Coordinates of C-alpha atoms and ligand atoms in Angstrom, one line a residue:
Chain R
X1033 CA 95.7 25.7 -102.3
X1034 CA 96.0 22.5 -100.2
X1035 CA 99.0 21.2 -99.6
X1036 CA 98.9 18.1 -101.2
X1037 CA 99.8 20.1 -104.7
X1038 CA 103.1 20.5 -102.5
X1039 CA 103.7 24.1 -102.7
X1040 CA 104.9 24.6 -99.5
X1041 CA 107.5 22.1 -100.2
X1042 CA 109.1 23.0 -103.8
X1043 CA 110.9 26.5 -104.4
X1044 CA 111.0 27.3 -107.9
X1045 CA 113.2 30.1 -110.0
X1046 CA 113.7 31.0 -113.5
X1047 CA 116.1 33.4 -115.1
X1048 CA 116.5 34.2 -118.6
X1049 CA 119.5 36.2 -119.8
X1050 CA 121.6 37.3 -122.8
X1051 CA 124.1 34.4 -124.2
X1052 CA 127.4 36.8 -122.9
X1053 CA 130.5 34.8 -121.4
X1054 CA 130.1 36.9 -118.5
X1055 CA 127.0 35.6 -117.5
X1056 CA 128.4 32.0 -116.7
X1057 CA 129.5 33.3 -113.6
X1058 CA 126.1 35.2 -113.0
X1059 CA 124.5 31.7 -113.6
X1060 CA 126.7 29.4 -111.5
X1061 CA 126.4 31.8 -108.6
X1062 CA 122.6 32.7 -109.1
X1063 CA 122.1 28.7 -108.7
X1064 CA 124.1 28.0 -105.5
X1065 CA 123.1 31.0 -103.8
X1066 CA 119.2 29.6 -104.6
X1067 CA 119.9 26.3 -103.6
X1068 CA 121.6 27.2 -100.2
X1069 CA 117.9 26.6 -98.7
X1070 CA 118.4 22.8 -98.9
X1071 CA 121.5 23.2 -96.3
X1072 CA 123.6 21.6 -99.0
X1073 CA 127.5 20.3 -98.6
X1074 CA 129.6 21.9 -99.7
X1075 CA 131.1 19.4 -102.5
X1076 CA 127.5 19.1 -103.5
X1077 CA 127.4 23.2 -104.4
X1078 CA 130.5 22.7 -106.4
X1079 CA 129.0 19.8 -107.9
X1080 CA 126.1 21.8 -109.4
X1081 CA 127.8 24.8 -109.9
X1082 CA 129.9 23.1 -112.5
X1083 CA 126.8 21.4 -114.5
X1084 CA 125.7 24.6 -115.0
X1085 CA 128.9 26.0 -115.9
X1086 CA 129.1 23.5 -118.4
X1087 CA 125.6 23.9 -119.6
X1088 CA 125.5 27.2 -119.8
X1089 CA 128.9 27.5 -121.6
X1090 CA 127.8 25.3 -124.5
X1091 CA 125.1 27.2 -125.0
X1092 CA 127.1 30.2 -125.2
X1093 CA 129.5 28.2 -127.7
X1094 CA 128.1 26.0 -129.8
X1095 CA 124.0 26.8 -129.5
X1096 CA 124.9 30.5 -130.3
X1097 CA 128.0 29.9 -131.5
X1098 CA 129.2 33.4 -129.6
X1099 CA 126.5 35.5 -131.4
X1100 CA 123.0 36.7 -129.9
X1101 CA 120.7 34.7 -127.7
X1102 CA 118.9 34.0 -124.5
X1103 CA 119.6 31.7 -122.8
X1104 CA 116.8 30.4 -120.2
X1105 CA 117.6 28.7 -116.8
X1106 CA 115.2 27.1 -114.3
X1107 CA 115.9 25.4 -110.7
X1108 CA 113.5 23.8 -109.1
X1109 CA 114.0 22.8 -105.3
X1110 CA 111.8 19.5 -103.6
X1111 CA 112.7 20.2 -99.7
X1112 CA 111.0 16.6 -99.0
X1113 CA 113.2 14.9 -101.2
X1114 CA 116.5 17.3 -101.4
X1115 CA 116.0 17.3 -105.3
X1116 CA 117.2 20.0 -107.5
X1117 CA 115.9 19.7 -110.7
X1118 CA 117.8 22.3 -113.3
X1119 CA 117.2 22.9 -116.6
X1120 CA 119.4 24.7 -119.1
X1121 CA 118.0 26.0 -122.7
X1122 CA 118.8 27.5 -125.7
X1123 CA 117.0 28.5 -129.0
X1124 CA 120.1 27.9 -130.8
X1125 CA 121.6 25.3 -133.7
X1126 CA 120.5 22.6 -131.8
X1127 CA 122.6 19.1 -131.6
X1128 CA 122.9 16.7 -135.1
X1129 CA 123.4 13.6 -133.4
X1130 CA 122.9 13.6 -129.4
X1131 CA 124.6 10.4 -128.5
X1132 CA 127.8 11.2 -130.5
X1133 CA 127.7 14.9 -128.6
X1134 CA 127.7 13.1 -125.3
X1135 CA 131.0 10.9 -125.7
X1136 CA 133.9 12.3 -123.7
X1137 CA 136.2 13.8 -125.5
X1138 CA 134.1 14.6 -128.5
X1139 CA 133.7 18.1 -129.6
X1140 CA 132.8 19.9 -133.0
X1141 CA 135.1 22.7 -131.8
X1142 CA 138.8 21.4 -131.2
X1143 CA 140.0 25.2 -133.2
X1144 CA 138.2 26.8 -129.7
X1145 CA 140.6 24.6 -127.4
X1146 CA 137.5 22.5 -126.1
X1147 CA 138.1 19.7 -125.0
X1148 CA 134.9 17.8 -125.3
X1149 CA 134.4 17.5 -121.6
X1150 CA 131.5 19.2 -120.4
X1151 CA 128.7 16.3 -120.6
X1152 CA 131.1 14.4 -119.0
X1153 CA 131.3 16.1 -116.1
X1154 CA 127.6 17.4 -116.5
X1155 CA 127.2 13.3 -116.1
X1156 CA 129.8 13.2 -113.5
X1157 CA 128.1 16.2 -111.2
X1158 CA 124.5 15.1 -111.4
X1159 CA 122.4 12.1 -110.9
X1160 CA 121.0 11.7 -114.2
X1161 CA 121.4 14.3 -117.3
X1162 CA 118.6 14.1 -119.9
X1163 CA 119.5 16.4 -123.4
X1164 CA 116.5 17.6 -125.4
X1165 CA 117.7 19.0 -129.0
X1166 CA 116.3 19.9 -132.2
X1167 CA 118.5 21.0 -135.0
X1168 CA 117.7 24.4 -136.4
X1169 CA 115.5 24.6 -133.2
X1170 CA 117.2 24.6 -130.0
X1171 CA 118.6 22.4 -126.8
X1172 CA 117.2 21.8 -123.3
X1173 CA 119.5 20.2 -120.8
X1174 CA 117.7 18.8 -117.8
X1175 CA 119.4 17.6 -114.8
X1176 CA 118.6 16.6 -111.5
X1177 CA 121.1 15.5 -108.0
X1178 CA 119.6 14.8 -104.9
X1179 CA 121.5 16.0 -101.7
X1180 CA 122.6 13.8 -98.7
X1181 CA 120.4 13.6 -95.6
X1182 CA 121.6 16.0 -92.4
X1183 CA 121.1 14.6 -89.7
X1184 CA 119.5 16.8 -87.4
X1185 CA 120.4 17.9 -83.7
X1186 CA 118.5 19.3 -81.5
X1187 CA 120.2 21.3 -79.8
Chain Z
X795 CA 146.6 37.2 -116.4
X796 CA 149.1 36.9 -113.5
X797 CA 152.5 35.3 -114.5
X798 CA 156.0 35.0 -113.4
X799 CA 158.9 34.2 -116.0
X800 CA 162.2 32.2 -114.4
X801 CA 164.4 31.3 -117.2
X802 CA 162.3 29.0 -119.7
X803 CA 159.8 28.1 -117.0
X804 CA 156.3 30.5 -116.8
X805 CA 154.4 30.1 -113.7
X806 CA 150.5 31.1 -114.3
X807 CA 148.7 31.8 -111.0
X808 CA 145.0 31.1 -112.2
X809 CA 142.3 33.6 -110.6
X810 CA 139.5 31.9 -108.1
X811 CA 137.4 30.6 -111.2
X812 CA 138.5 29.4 -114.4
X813 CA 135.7 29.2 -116.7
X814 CA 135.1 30.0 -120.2
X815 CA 134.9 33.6 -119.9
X816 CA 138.7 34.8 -118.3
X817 CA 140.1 31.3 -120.2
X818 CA 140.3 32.9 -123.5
X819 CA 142.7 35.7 -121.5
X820 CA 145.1 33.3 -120.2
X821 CA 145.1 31.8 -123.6
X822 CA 146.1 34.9 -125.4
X823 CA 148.8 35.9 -122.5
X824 CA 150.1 32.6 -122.0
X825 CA 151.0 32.1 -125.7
X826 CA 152.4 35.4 -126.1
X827 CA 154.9 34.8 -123.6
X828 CA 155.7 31.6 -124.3
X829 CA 156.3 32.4 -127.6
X830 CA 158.4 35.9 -126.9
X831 CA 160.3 34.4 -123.6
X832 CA 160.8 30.5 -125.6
X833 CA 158.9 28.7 -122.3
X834 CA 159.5 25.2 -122.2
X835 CA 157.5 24.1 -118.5
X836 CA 154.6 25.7 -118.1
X837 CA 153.0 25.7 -114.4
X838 CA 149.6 26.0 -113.2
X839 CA 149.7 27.8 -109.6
X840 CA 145.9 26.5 -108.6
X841 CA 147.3 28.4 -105.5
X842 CA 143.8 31.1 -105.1
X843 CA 141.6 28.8 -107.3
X844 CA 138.4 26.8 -106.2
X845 CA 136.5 26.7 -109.6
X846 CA 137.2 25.1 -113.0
X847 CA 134.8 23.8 -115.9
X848 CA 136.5 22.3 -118.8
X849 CA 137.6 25.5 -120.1
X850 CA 140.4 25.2 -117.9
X851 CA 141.1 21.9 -119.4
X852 CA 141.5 23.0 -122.7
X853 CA 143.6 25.8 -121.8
X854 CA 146.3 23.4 -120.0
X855 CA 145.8 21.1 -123.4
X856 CA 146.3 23.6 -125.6
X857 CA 149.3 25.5 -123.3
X858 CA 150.6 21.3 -123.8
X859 CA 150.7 21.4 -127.2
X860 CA 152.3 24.7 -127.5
X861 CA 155.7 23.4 -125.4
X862 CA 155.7 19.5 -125.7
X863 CA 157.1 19.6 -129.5
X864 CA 160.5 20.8 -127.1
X865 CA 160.4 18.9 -124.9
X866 CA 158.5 21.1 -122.5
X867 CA 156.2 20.2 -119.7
X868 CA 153.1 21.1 -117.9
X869 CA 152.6 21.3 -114.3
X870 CA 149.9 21.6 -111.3
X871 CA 150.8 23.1 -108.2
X872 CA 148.8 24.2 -105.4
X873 CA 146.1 22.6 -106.1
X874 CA 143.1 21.5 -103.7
X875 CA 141.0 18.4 -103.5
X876 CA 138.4 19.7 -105.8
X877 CA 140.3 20.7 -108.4
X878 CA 143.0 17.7 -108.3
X879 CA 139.7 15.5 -108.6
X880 CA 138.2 18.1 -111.9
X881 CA 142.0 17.5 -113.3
X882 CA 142.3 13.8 -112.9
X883 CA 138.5 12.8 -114.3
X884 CA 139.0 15.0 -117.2
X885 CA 142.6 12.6 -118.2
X886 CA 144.4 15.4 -118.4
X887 CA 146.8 14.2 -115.7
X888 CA 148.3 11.6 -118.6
X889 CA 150.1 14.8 -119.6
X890 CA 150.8 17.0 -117.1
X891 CA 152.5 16.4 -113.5
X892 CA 150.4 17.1 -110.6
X893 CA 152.7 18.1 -107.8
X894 CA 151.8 16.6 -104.0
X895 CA 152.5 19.3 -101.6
X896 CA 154.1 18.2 -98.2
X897 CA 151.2 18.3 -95.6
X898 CA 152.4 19.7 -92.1
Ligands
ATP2664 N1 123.8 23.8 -126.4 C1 124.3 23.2 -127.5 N2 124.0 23.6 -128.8 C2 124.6 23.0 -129.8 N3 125.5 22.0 -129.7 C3 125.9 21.6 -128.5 C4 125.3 22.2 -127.3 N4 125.9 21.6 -126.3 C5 126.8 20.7 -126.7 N5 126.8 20.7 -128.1 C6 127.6 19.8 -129.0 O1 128.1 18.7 -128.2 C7 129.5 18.7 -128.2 C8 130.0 18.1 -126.9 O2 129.8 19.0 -125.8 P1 130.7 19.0 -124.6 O3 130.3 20.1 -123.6 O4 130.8 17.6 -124.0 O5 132.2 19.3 -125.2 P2 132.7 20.7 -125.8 O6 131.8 21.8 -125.3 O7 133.0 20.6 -127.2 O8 134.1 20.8 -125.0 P3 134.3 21.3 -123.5 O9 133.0 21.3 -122.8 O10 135.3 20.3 -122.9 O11 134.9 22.7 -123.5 C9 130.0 20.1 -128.6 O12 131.3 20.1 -129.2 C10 128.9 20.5 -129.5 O13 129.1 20.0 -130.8
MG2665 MG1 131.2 22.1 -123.4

């Protein structure tokens, strides 16, 4: 393979697991430890690790609504670039009307004590936050941050 | 959940992550005492905690609703840079007191 299909320079993982609360911390951790390749700050772990938190946790809540699922979660890492592109899905309800869902402080389950935070902070955390949803069907959440240059010493 | 009662004010010391998984514990303990023990200031020790999703908001909402019909309070103490910034982008400091520990 030559390396202008750039597969020396992306690193990709995929992990597919049971919609459990106990997994969120499995998936925040699974992501950080991946992306510690890129040499990343440490704000800009915490950054990502909450995305996914917050991802992850609505699909646990509201795509599965607490029942049975899987719950599928990609990173993809660009060395040349310092991208990380994650994606976050579920075959669950799926979202009625996206751009209502994505308003702070709106949420379709105030009785659960939610706040209707996450895609702010989702927005907040990354550089750009795309959501994919069918009703009946299912939700994608795709998200990408770029981390800050090191600059290099040579020792 | 760890917790310390003095009087009518219940001191929660949050564990290293707050998520939605160990929120719906402190939910569940915090109301029982507050109910049984008739809390009016609720404090948040962030004191051992360097993760929180919104989960933790809506635990110090809901722990607000349950004390400010009497005149209760909710407060953050402890807390580190990370997690004063989580708590003042979410708005939730319009309702609770974050308190600035003295730097040496
Ligand atoms: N994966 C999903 N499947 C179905 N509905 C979703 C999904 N993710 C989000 N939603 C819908 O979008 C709304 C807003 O999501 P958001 O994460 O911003 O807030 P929340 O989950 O309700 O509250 P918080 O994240 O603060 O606990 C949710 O209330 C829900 O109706
Ligand atoms: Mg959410």
């Amino acid at each position: 393979m030559s390396q202008a299909e750039g597969t020396t320079k992306t690193n990709e993982m995929e992990i597919i697991f049971d919609s459990k609360s106990e997994n969120e911390g499995f998936a925040r951790v699974a992501v950080a430890a991946f992306l510690t390749q890129l040499d990343p700050l440490l704000e800009e772990v915490s950054d990502v690790k909450t995305a996914v938190s917050e991802a992850v946790t609505n699909a646990v809540i509201h795509g599965y609504r607490g029942g049975e699922g899987k719950i599928r979660l990609s990173c993809r890492l660009d060395k040349e670039s310092r991208k990380i592109y994650i994606e976050v899905e579920d075959k669950g309800v799926g979202i009625e009307d996206v751009e209502k869902a994505r308003e702070p402080m709106f949420t379709t389950r105030p009785e659960l004590e939610r706040s209707g935070m996450g895609f702010a902070f989702m927005e907040a955390f990354m550089d750009d936050v795309e959501v994919e949803s069918t009703p009946g069907e299912g939700t994608c959440i795709k998200m990408y941050k770029r981390f800050e240059e090191w600059i290099t010493q040579s020792l | 959940m760890q917790y310390q009662v003095e009087e009518n004010c219940l001191t929660i010391f949050l564990p290293q992550e707050v998520d939605h998984h160990n929120a719906e514990d402190i939910r569940k303990e915090a109301d029982k005492v507050i109910e049984q023990k008739h809390i009016r200031y609720v404090i948040f020790d962030f004191a051992g905690t360097n993760f929180m999703d919104s989960s933790g908001i809506g635990v110090i909402m809901g722990r607000y609703r349950q004390v400010y019909l009497m005149g209760g309070e909710v407060w953050a103490v402890h807390a580190n840079d990370r997690m004063k910034r989580i708590l003042r982008m979410s708005g939730v400091t319009k309702i609770m007191q974050v308190f600035e520990e003295e730097k040496k």
